[in-house]
Coordinates of N, CA and C in Angstrom, one line a residue:
X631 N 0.8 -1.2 0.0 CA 0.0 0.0 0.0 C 0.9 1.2 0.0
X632 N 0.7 2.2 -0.8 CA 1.1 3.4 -0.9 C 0.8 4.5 0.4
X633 N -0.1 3.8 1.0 CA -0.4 4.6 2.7 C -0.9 3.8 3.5
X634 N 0.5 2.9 3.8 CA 0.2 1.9 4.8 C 0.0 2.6 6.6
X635 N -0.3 1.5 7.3 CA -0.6 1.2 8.5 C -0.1 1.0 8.9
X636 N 0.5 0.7 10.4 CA 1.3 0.3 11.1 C 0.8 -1.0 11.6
X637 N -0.6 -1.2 11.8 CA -1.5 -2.8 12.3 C -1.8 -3.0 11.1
X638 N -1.6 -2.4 9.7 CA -1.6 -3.8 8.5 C 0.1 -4.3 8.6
X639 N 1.1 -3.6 8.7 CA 2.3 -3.8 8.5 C 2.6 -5.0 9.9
X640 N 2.1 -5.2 11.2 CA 2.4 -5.9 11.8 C 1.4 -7.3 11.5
X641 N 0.4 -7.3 11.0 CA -0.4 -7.7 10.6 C 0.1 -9.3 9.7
X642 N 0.5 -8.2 8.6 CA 1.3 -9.3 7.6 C 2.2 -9.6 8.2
X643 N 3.3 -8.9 8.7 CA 5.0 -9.5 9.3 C 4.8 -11.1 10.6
X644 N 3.5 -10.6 11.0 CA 3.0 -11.7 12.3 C 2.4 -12.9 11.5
X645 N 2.1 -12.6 10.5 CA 1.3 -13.8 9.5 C 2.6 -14.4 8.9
X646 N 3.3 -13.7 8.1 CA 4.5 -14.3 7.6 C 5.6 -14.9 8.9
X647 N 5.8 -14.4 9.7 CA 6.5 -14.8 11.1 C 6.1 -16.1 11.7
X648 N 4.9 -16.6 11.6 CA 4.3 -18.1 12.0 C 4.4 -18.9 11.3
X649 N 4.5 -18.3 9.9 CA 4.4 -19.5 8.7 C 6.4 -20.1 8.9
X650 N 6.8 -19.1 9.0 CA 8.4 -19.4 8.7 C 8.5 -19.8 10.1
X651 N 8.0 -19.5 11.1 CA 8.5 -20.5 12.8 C 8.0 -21.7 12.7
X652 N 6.8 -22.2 11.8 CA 6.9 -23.9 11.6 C 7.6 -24.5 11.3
X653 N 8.7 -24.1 11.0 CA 9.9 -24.6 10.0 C 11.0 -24.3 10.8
X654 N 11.0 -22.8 11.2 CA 12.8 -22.7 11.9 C 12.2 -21.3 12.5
X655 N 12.7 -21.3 14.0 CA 12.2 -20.2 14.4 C 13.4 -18.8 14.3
X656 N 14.3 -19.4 13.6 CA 15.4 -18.6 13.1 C 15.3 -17.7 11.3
X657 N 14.3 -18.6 10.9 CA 13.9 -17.9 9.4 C 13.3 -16.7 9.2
X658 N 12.7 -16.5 10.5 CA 11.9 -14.7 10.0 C 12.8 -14.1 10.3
X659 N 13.6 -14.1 11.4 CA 15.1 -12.8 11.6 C 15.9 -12.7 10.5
X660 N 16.0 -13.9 10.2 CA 17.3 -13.3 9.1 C 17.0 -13.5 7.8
X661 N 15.6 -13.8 7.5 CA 14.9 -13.7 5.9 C 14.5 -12.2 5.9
X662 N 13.6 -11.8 7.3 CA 13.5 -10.3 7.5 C 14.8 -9.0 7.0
X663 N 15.7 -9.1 8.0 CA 17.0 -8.3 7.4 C 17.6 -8.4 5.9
X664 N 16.8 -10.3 5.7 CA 17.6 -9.9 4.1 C 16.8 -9.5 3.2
X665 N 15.5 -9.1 3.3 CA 14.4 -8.3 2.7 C 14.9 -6.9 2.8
X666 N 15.1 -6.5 4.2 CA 15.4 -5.0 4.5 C 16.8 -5.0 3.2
X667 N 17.7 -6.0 3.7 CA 18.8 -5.2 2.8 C 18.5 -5.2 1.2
X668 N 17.9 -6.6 0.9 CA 17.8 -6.6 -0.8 C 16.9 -5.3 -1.4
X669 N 15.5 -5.2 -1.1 CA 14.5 -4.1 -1.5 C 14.9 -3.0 -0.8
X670 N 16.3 -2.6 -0.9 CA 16.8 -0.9 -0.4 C 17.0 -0.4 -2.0
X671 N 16.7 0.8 -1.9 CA 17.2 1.9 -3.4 C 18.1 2.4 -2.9
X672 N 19.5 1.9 -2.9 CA 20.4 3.0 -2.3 C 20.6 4.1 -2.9
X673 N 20.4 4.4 -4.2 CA 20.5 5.4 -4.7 C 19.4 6.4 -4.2
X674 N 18.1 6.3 -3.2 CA 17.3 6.8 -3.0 C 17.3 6.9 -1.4
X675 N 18.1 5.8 -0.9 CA 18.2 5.4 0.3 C 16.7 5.1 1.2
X676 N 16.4 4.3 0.6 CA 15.1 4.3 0.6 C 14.4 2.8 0.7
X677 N 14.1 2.1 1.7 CA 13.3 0.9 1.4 C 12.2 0.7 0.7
X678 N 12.0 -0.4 -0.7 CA 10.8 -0.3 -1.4 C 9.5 -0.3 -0.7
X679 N 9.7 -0.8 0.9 CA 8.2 -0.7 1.2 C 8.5 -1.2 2.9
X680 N 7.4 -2.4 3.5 CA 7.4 -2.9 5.0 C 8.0 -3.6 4.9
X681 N 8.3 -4.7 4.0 CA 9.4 -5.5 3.8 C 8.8 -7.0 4.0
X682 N 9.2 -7.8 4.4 CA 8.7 -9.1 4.8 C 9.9 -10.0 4.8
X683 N 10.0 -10.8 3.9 CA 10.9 -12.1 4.4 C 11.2 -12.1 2.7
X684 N 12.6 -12.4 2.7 CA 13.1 -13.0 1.0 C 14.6 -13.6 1.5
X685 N 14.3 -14.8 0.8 CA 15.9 -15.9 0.7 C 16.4 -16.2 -0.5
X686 N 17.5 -16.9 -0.7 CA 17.5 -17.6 -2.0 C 18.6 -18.6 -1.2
X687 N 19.0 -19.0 -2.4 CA 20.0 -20.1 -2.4 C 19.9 -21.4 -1.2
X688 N 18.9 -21.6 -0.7 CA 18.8 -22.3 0.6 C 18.8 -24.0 -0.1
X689 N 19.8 -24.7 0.7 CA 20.3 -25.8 0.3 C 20.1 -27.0 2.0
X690 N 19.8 -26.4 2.8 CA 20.0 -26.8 4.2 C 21.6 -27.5 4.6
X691 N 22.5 -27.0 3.5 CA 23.6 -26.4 4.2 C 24.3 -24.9 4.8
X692 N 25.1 -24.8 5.6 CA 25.6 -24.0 6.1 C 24.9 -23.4 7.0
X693 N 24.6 -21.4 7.2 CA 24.2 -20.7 7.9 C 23.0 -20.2 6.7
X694 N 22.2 -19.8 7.6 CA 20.9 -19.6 6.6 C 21.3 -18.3 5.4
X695 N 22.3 -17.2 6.3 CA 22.0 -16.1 5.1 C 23.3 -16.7 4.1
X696 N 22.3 -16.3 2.5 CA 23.9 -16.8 1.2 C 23.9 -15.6 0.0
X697 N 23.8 -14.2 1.2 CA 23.4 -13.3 0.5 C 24.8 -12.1 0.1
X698 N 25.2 -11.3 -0.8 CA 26.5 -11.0 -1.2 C 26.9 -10.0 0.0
X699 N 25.9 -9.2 0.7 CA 26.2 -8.6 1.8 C 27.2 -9.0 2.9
X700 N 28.4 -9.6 3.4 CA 29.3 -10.4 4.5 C 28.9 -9.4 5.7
X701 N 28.9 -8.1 5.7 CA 28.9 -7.0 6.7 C 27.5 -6.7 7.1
X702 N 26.3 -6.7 6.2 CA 25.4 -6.5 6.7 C 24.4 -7.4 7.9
X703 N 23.2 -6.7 8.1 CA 22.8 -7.3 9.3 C 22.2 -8.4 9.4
X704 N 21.7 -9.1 8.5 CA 21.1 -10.3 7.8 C 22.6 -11.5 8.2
X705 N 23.7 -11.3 7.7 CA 24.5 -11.7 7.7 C 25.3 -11.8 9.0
X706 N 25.5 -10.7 9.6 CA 26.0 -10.8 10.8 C 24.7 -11.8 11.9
X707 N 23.4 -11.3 11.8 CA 22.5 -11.3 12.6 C 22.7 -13.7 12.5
X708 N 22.7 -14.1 11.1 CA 23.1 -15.4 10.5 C 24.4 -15.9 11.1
X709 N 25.5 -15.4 10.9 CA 26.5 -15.4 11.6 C 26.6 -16.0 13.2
X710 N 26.0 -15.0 13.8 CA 26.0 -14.9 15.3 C 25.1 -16.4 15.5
X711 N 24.3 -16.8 14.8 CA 23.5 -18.0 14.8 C 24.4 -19.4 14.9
X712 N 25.3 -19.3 13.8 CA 26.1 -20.4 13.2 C 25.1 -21.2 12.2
X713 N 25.8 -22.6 12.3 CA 25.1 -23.4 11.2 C 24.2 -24.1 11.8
X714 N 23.3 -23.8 11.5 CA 21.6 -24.2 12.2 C 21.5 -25.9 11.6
X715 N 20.9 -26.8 12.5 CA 20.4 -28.6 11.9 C 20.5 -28.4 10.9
X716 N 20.8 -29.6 10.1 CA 21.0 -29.7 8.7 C 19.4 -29.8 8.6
X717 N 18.7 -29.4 7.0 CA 18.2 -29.7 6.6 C 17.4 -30.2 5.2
X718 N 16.8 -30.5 5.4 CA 16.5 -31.3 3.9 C 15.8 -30.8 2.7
X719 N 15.5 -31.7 1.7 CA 14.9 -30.9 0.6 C 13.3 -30.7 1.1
X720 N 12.6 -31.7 1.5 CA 11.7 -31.9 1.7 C 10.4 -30.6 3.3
X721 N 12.0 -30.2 3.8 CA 11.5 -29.5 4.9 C 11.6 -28.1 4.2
X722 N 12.8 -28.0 3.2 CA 12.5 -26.7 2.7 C 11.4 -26.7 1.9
X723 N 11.2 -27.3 1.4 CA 10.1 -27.4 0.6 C 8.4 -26.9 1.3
X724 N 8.4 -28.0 2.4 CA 7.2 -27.1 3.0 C 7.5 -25.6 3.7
X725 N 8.6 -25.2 4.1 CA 9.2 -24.0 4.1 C 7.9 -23.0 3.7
X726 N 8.3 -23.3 2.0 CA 8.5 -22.5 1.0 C 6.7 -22.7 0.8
X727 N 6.3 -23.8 0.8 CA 4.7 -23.7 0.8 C 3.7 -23.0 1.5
X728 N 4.8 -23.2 3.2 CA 3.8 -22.5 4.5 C 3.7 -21.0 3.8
X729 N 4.8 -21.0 3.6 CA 4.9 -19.3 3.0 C 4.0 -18.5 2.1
X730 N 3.9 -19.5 1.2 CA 3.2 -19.4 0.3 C 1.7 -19.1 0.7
X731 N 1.2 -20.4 1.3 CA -0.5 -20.4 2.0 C -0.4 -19.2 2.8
X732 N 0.9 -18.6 3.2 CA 0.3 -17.4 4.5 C 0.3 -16.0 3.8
X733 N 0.3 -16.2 2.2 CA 0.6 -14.9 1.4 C -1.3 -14.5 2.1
X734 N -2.5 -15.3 1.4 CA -3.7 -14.9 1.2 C -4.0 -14.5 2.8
X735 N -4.1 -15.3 3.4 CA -4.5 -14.5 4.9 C -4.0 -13.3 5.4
X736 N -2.8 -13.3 4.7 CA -1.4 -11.9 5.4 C -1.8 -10.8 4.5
X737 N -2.4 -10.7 3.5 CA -2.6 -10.0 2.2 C -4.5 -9.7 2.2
X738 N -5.1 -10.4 2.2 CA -6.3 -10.1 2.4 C -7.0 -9.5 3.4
X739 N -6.5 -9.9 4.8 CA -7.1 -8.8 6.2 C -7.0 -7.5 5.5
X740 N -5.4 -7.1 4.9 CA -5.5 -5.6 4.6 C -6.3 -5.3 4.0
X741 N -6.9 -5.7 2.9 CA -7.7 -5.5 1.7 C -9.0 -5.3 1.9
X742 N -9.1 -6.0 2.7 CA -10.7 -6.2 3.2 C -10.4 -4.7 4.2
X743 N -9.9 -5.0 4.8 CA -10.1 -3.5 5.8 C -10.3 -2.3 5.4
X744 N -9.0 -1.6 4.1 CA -8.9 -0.8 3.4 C -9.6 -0.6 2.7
X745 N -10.4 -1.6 1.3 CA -10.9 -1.7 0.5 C -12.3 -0.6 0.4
X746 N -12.9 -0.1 1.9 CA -14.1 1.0 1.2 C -13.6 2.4 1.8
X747 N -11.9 2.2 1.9 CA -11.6 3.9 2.0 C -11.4 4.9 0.7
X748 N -11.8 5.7 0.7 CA -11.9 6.4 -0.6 C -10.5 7.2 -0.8
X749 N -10.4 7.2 -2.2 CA -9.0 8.2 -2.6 C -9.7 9.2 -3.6
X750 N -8.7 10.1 -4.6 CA -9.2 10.8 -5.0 C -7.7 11.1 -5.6
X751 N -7.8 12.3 -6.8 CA -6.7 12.7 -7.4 C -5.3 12.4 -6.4
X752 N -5.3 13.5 -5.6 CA -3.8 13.7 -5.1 C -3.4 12.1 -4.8
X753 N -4.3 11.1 -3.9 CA -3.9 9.5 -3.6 C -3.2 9.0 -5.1
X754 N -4.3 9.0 -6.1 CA -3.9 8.7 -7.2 C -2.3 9.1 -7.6
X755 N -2.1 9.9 -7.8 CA -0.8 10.6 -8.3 C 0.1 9.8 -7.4
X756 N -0.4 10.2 -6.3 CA 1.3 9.6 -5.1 C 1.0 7.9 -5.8
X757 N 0.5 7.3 -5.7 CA 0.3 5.9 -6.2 C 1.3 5.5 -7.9
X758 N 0.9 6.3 -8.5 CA 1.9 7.0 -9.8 C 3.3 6.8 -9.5
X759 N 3.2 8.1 -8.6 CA 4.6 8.0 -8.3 C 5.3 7.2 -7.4
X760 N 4.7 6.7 -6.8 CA 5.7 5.5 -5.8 C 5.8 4.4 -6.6
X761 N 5.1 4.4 -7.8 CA 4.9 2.6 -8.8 C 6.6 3.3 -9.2
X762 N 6.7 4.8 -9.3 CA 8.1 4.3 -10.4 C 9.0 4.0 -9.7
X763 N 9.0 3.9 -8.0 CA 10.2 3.1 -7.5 C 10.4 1.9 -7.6
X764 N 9.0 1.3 -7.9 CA 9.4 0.1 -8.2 C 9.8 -0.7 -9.5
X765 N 9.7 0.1 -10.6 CA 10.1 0.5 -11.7 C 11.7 0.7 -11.3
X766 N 12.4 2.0 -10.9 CA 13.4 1.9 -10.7 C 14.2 0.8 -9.9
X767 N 13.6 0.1 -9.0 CA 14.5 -1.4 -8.1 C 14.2 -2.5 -9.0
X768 N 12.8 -2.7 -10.1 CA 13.5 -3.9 -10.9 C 14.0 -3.4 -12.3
X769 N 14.5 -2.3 -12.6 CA 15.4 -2.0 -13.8 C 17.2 -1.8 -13.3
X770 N 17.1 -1.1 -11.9 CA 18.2 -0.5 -11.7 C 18.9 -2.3 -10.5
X771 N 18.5 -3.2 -9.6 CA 18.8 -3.9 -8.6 C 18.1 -5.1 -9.2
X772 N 17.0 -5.3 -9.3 CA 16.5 -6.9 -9.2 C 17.6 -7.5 -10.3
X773 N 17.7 -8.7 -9.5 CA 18.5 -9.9 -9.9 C 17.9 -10.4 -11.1
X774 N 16.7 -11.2 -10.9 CA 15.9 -11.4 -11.8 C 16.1 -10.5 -13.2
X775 N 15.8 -9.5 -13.3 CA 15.4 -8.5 -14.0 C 16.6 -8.1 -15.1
X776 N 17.6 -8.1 -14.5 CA 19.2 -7.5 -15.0 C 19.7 -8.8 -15.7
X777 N 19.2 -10.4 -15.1 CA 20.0 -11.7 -15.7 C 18.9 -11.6 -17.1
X778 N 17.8 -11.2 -16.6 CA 16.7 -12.0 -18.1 C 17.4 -11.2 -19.3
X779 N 17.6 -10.0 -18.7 CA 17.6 -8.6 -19.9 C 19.3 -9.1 -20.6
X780 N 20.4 -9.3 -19.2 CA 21.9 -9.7 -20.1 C 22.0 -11.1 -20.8
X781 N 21.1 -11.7 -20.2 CA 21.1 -13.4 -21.4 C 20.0 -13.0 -22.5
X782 N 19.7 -12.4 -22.9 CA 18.9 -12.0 -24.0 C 17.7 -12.4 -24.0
X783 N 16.9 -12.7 -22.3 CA 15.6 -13.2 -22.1 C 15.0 -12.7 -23.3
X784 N 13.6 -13.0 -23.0 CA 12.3 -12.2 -24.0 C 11.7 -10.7 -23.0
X785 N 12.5 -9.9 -23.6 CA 12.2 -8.8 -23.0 C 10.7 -8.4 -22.4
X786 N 10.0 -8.8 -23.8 CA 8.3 -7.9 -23.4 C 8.2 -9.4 -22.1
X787 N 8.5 -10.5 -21.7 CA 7.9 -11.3 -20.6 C 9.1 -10.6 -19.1
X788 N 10.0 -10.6 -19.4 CA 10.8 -9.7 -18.6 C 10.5 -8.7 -17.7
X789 N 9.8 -7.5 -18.6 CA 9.1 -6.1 -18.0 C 7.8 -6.7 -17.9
X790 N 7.1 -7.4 -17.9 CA 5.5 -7.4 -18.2 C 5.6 -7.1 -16.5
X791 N 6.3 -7.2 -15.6 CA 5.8 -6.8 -14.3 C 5.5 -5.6 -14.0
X792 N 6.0 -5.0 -14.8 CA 6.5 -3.6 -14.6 C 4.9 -2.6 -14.9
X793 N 4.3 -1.9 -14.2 CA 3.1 -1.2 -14.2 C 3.2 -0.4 -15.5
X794 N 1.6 -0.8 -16.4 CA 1.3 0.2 -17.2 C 1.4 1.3 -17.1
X795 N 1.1 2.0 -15.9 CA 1.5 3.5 -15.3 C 2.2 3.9 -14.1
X796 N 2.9 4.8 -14.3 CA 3.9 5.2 -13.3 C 4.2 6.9 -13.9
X797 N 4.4 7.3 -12.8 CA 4.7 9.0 -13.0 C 6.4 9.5 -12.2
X798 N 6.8 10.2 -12.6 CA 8.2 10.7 -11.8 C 8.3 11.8 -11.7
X799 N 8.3 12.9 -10.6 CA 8.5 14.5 -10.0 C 9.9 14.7 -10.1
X800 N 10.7 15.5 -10.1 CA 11.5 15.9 -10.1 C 12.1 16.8 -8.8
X801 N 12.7 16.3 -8.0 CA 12.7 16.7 -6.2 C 11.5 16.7 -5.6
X802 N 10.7 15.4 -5.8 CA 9.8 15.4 -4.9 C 10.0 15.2 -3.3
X803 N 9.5 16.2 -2.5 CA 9.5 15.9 -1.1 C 8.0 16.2 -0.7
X804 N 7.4 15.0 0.4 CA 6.0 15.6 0.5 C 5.9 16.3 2.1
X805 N 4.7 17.1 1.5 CA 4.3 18.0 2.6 C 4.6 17.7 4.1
X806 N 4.8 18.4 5.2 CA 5.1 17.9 6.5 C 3.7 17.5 6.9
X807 N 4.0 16.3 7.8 CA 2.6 16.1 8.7 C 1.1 15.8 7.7
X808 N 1.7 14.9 6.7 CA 0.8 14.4 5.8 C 0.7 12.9 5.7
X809 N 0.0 11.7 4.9 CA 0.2 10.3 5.0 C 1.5 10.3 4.2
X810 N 1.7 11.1 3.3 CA 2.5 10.6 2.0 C 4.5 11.3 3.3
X811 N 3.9 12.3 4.3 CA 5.2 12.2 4.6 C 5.5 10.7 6.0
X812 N 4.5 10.7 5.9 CA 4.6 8.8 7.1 C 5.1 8.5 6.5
X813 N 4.6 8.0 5.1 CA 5.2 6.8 4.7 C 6.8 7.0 4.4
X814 N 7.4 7.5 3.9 CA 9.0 8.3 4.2 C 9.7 8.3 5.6
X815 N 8.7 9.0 6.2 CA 9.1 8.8 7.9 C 9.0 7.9 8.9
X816 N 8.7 6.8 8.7 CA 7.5 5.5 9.3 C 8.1 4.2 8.6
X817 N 7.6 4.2 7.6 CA 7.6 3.0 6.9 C 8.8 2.5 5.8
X818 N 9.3 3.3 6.0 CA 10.5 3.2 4.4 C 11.6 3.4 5.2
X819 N 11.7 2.8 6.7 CA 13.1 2.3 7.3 C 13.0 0.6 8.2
X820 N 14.4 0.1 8.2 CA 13.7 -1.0 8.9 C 13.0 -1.2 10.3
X821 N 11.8 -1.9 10.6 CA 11.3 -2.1 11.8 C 10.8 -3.1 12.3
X822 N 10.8 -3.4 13.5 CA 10.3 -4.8 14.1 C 9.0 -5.0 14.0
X823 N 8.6 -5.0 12.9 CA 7.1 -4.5 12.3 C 6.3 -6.1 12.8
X824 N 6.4 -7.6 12.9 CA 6.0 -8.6 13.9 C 5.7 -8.2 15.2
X825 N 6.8 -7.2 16.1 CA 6.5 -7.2 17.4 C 6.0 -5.8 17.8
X826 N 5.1 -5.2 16.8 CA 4.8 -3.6 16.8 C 3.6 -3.7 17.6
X827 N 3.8 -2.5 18.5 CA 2.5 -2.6 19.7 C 1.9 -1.5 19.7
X828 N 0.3 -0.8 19.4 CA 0.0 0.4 18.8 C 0.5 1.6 20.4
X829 N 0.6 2.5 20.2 CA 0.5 3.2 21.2 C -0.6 3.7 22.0
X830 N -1.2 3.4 23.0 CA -2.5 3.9 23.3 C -2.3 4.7 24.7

């Protein structure tokens, strides 16, 4: 969401956080940090969003992070762990399933909650405009994105992710004390967004 919440953002992270503790109660810390580090714009310095959990390479050898960062927190945070039980094809595998099943429940509460708040022009535009960061992170960073284009994938299936519309300002900063400056101020740094408790 382009004007997230702080109880949808803990919402999803506590949904994705249970699916990955059936498996290893060590997978949401350091799949979380390696979300935080991969979906950063450093050029923007900027996280593409709340973040969630992203792995690759998992073989159930070694230490869980096999990400190119050695210094970052993912890595240190993996590190300080060591090499966790070996495990198998078959456990990563429902891993990767649990994960999967906890997309719709983690993804839908928001939807359903949000879904009869009304927008209007200005929502619109900011929506524009924050599509082109993601525009910018799978042209400029995604892995994916940069192998299909240098092995000479099929370009138009390549971009097809990429939003029919997107808009770009030129020094955009938004107004103080608006949603569009939360989300800058709030949301687009890393946070313990699973253990977030509202303020009352």
């Amino acid at each position: 969401s382009y004007y997230p919440y702080a109880e949808d953002a803990n919402h999803f992270h506590q949904t994705i956080k249970a699916a990955c503790d059936k498996s290893h109660k060590e997978y949401y810390p350091v799949f979380k940090r390696w979300c935080d580090e991969y979906f950063y714009l450093k050029h923007r310095q900027e996280m593409r969003g709340v973040g969630g959990i992203f792995f690759d390479y998992q073989d159930g050898q070694g230490e869980l992070y096999k990400g190119p960062d050695s210094q970052g927190p993912a890595a240190i945070y993996s590190q300080q762990l060591g090499v966790p039980e070996s495990r198998n094809w078959e456990s990563l595998f429902t891993f990767v399933q649990n994960c999967g099943i906890s997309f719709l429940p983690a993804y839908k509460t928001i939807v359903e909650r949000r879904q009869p708040m009304e927008y209007g022009d200005r929502e619109r535009n900011f929506q524009l405009y924050r599509r082109g960061r993601y525009v910018e992170f799978n042209l400029v960073y995604d892995r994916g994105t940069i192998f299909g284009l240098q092995t000479n994938g099929r370009t138009e299936s390549i971009l097809m992710s990429l939003p029919p519309l997107v808009r770009w300002e030129y020094g955009y900063s938004p107004e103080p004390n608006t949603p569009e400056a939360e989300l800058y101020e709030v949301f687009l740094k890393p946070h313990d967004w699973a253990n977030w408790k509202p303020n009352h």
